[in-house]
mmCIF file of C-alpha atoms in Angstrom:
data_model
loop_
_atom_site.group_PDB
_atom_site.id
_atom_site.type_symbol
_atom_site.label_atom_id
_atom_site.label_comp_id
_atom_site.label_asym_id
_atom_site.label_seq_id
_atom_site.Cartn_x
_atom_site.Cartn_y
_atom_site.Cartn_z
ATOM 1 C CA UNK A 1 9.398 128.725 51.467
ATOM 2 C CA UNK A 2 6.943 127.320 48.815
ATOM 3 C CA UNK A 3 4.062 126.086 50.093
ATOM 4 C CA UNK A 4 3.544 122.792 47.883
ATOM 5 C CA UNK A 5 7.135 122.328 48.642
ATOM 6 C CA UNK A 6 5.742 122.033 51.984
ATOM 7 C CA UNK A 7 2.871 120.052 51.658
ATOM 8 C CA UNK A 8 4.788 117.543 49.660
ATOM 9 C CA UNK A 9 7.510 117.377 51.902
ATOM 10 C CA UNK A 10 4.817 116.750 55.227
ATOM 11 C CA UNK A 11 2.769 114.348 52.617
ATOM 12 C CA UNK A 12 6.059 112.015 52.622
ATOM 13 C CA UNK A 13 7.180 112.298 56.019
ATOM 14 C CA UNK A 14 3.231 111.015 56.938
ATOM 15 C CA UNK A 15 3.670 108.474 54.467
ATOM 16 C CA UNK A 16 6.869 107.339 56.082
ATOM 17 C CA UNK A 17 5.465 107.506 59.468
ATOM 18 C CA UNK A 18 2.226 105.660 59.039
ATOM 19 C CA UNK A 19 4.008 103.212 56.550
ATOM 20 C CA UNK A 20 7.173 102.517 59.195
ATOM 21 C CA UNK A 21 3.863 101.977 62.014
ATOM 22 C CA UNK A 22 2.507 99.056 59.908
ATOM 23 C CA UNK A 23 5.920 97.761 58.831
ATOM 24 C CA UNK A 24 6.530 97.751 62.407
ATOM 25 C CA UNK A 25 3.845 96.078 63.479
ATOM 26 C CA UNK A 26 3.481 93.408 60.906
ATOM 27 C CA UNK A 27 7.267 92.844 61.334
ATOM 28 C CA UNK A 28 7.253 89.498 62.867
ATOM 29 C CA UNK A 29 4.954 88.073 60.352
ATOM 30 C CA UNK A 30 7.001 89.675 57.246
ATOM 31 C CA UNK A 31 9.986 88.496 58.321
ATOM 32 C CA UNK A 32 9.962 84.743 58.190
ATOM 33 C CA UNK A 33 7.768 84.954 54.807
ATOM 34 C CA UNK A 34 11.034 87.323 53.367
ATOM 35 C CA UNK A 35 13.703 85.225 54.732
ATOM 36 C CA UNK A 36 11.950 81.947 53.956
ATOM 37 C CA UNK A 37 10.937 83.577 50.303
ATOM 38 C CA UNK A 38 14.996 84.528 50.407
ATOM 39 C CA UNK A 39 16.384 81.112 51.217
ATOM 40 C CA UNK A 40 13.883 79.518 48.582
ATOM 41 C CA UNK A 41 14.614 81.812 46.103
ATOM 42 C CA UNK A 42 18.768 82.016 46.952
ATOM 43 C CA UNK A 43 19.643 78.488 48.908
ATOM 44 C CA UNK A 44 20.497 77.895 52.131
ATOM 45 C CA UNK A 45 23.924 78.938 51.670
ATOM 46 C CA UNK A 46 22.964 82.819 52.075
ATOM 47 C CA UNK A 47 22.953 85.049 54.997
ATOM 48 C CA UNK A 48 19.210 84.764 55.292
ATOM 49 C CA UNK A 49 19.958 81.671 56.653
ATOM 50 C CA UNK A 50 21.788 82.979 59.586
ATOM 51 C CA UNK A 51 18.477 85.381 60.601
ATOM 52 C CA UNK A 52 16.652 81.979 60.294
ATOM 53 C CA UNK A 53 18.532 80.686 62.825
ATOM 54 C CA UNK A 54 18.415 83.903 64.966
ATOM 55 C CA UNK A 55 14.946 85.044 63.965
ATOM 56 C CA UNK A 56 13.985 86.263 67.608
ATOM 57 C CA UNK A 57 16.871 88.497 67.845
ATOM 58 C CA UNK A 58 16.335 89.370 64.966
ATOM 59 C CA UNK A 59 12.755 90.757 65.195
ATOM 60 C CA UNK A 60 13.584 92.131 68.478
ATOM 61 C CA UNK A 61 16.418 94.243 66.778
ATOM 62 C CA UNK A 62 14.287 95.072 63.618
ATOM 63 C CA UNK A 63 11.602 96.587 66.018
ATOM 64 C CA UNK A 64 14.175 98.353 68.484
ATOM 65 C CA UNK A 65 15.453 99.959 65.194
ATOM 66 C CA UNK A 66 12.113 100.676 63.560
ATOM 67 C CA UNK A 67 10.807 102.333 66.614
ATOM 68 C CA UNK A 68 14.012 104.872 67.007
ATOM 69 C CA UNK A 69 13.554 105.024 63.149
ATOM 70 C CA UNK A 70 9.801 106.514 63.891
ATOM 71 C CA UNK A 71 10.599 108.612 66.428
ATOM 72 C CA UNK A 72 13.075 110.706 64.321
ATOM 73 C CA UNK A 73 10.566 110.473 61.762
ATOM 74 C CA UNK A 74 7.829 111.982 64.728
ATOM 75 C CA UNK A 75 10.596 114.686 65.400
ATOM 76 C CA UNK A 76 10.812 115.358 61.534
ATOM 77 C CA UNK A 77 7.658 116.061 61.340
ATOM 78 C CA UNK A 78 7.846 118.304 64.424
ATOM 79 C CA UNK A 79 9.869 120.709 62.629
ATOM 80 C CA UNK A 80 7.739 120.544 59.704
ATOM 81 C CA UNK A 81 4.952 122.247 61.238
ATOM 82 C CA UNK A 82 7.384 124.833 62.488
ATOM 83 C CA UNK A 83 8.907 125.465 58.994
ATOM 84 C CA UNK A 84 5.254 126.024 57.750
ATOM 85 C CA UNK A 85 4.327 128.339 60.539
ATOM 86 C CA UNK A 86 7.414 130.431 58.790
ATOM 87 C CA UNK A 87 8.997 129.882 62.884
ATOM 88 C CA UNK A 88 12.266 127.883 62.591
ATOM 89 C CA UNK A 89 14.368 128.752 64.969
ATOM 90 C CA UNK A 90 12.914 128.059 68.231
ATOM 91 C CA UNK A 91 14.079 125.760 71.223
ATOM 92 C CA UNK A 92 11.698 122.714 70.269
ATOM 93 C CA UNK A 93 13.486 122.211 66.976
ATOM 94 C CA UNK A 94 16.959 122.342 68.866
ATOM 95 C CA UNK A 95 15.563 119.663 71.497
ATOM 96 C CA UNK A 96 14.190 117.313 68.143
ATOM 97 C CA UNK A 97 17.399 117.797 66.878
ATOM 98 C CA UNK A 98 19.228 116.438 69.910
ATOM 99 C CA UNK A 99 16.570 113.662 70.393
ATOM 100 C CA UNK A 100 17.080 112.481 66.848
ATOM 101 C CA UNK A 101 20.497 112.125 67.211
ATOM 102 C CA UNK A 102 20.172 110.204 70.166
ATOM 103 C CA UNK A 103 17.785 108.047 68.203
ATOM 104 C CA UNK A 104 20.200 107.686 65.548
ATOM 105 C CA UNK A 105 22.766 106.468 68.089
ATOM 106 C CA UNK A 106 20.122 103.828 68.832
ATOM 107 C CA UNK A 107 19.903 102.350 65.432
ATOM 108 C CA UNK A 108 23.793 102.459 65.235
ATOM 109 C CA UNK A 109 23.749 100.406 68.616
ATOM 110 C CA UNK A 110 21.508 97.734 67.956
ATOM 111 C CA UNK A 111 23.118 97.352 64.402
ATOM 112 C CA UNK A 112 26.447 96.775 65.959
ATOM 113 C CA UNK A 113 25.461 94.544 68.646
ATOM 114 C CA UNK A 114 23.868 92.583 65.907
ATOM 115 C CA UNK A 115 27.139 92.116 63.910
ATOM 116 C CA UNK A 116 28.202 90.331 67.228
ATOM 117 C CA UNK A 117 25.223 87.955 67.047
ATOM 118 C CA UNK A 118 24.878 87.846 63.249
ATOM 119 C CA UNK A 119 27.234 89.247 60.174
ATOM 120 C CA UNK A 120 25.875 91.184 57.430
ATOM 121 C CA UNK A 121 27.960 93.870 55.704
ATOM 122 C CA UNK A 122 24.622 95.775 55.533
ATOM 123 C CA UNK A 123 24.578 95.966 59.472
ATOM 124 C CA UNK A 124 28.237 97.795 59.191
ATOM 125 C CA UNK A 125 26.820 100.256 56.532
ATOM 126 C CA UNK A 126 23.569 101.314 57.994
ATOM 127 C CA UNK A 127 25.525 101.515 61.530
ATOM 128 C CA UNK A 128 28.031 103.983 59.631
ATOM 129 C CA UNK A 129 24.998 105.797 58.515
ATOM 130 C CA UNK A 130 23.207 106.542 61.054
ATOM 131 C CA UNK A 131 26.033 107.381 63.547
ATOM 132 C CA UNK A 132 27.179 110.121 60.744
ATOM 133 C CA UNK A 133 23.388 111.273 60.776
ATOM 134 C CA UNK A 134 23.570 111.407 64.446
ATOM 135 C CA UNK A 135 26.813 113.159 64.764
ATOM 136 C CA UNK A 136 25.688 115.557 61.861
ATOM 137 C CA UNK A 137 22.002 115.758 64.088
ATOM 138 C CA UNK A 138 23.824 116.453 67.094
ATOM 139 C CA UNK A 139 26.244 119.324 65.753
ATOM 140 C CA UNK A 140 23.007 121.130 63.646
ATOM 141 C CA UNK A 141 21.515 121.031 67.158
ATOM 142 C CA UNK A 142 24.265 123.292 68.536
ATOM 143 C CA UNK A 143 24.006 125.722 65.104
ATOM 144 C CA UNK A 144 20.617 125.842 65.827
ATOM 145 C CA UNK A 145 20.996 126.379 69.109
ATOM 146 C CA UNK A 146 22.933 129.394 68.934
ATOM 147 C CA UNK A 147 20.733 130.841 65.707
ATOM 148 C CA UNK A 148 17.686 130.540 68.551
ATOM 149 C CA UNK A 149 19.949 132.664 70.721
ATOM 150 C CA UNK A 150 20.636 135.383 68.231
ATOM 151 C CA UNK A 151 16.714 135.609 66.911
ATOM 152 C CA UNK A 152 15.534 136.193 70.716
ATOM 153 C CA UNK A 153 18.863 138.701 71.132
ATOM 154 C CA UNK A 154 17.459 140.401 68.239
ATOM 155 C CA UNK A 155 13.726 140.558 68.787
ATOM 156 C CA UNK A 156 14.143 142.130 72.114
ATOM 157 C CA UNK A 157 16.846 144.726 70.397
ATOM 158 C CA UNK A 158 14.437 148.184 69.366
#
C-alpha cells in the first residue's frame, strides 16, 4: 500500500486520538458553556434544556462514550502499524477487531440508556450507528479470523 497513504491515514487517527483525550478531559467544562451558549442562542424551549437539567448524567455518559470512542480509536491505530509493517493478517488485529466491537456496543448502550433519561433523536441515530459498526466489527473479526488461519496454513505448506 502507498506509503503517504499511510502516513496520512496514522496522522488522522493521532489527531483523533489526542484530540478525543482533550475533548474528554475538558468535557465537563465544555459542556455547560455549549448548552448554556445553546439555550442563549436557541431559548429555553430546546432540548439543550433537558441536558441542563440532567447535566451530571449527562457528562457521565459523554465520558463513558468518549472513552469506548478512544479505545477503538487506540485499536485503530493498532492495526495501523500492522498495515505499515506490510503484516495484516495476524491474531492481534482479529482480537482489536473483536474489542472494538465490544466498544461499539458500549457507545450503543449508554446512548440508549440515555434516551430513557433524556430524548434526543440524535441519541437513536448514533446508537443505530455504532451497533451496525459493531456488528460489521464483530463479523470482519471472524473474516479475519479465518484469513489468519489460511496465511499460517500456507506459510508452513513447502
Amino acid at each position: 500500500m502507498d506509503s503517504r497513504l499511510n502516513n496520512f491515514v496514522k496522522a488522522i487517527l493521532d489527531l483523533c486520538f489526542y484530540f478525543g483525550i482533550v475533548a474528554i478531559a475538558t468535557a465537563p467544562l465544555y459542556l455547560k458553556y455549549a448548552v448554556n451558549l445553546a439555550i442563549y442562542t436557541l431559548g429555553e424551549s430546546t432540548e439543550y434544556s433537558a441536558i441542563n437539567d440532567h447535566y451530571g448524567y449527562a457528562v457521565v455518559s459523554i465520558m463513558i462514550a468518549g472513552t469506548a470512542a478512544l479505545l477503538i480509536l487506540y485499536e485503530l491505530r493498532k492495526m495501523m502499524k500492522t498495515v505499515t509493517d506490510d503484516n495484516c493478517f495476524v491474531d492481534a488485529n482479529v482480537k482489536s477487531l473483536y474489542r472494538m466491537g465490544t466498544y461499539a456496543f458500549i457507545i450503543t448502550g449508554i446512548k440508549l440508556l440515555r434516551c430513557f433519561v433524556y430524548f434526543t433523536p440524535a441519541a437513536v441515530i448514533i446508537a443505530g450507528v455504532f451497533l451496525v459498526a459493531g456488528l460489521f466489527s464483530k463479523v470482519v473479526a471472524r473474516v479475519f479470523d479465518k484469513a489468519v488461519r489460511y496465511k499460517q496454513e500456507n506459510d508452513l505448506t513447502i
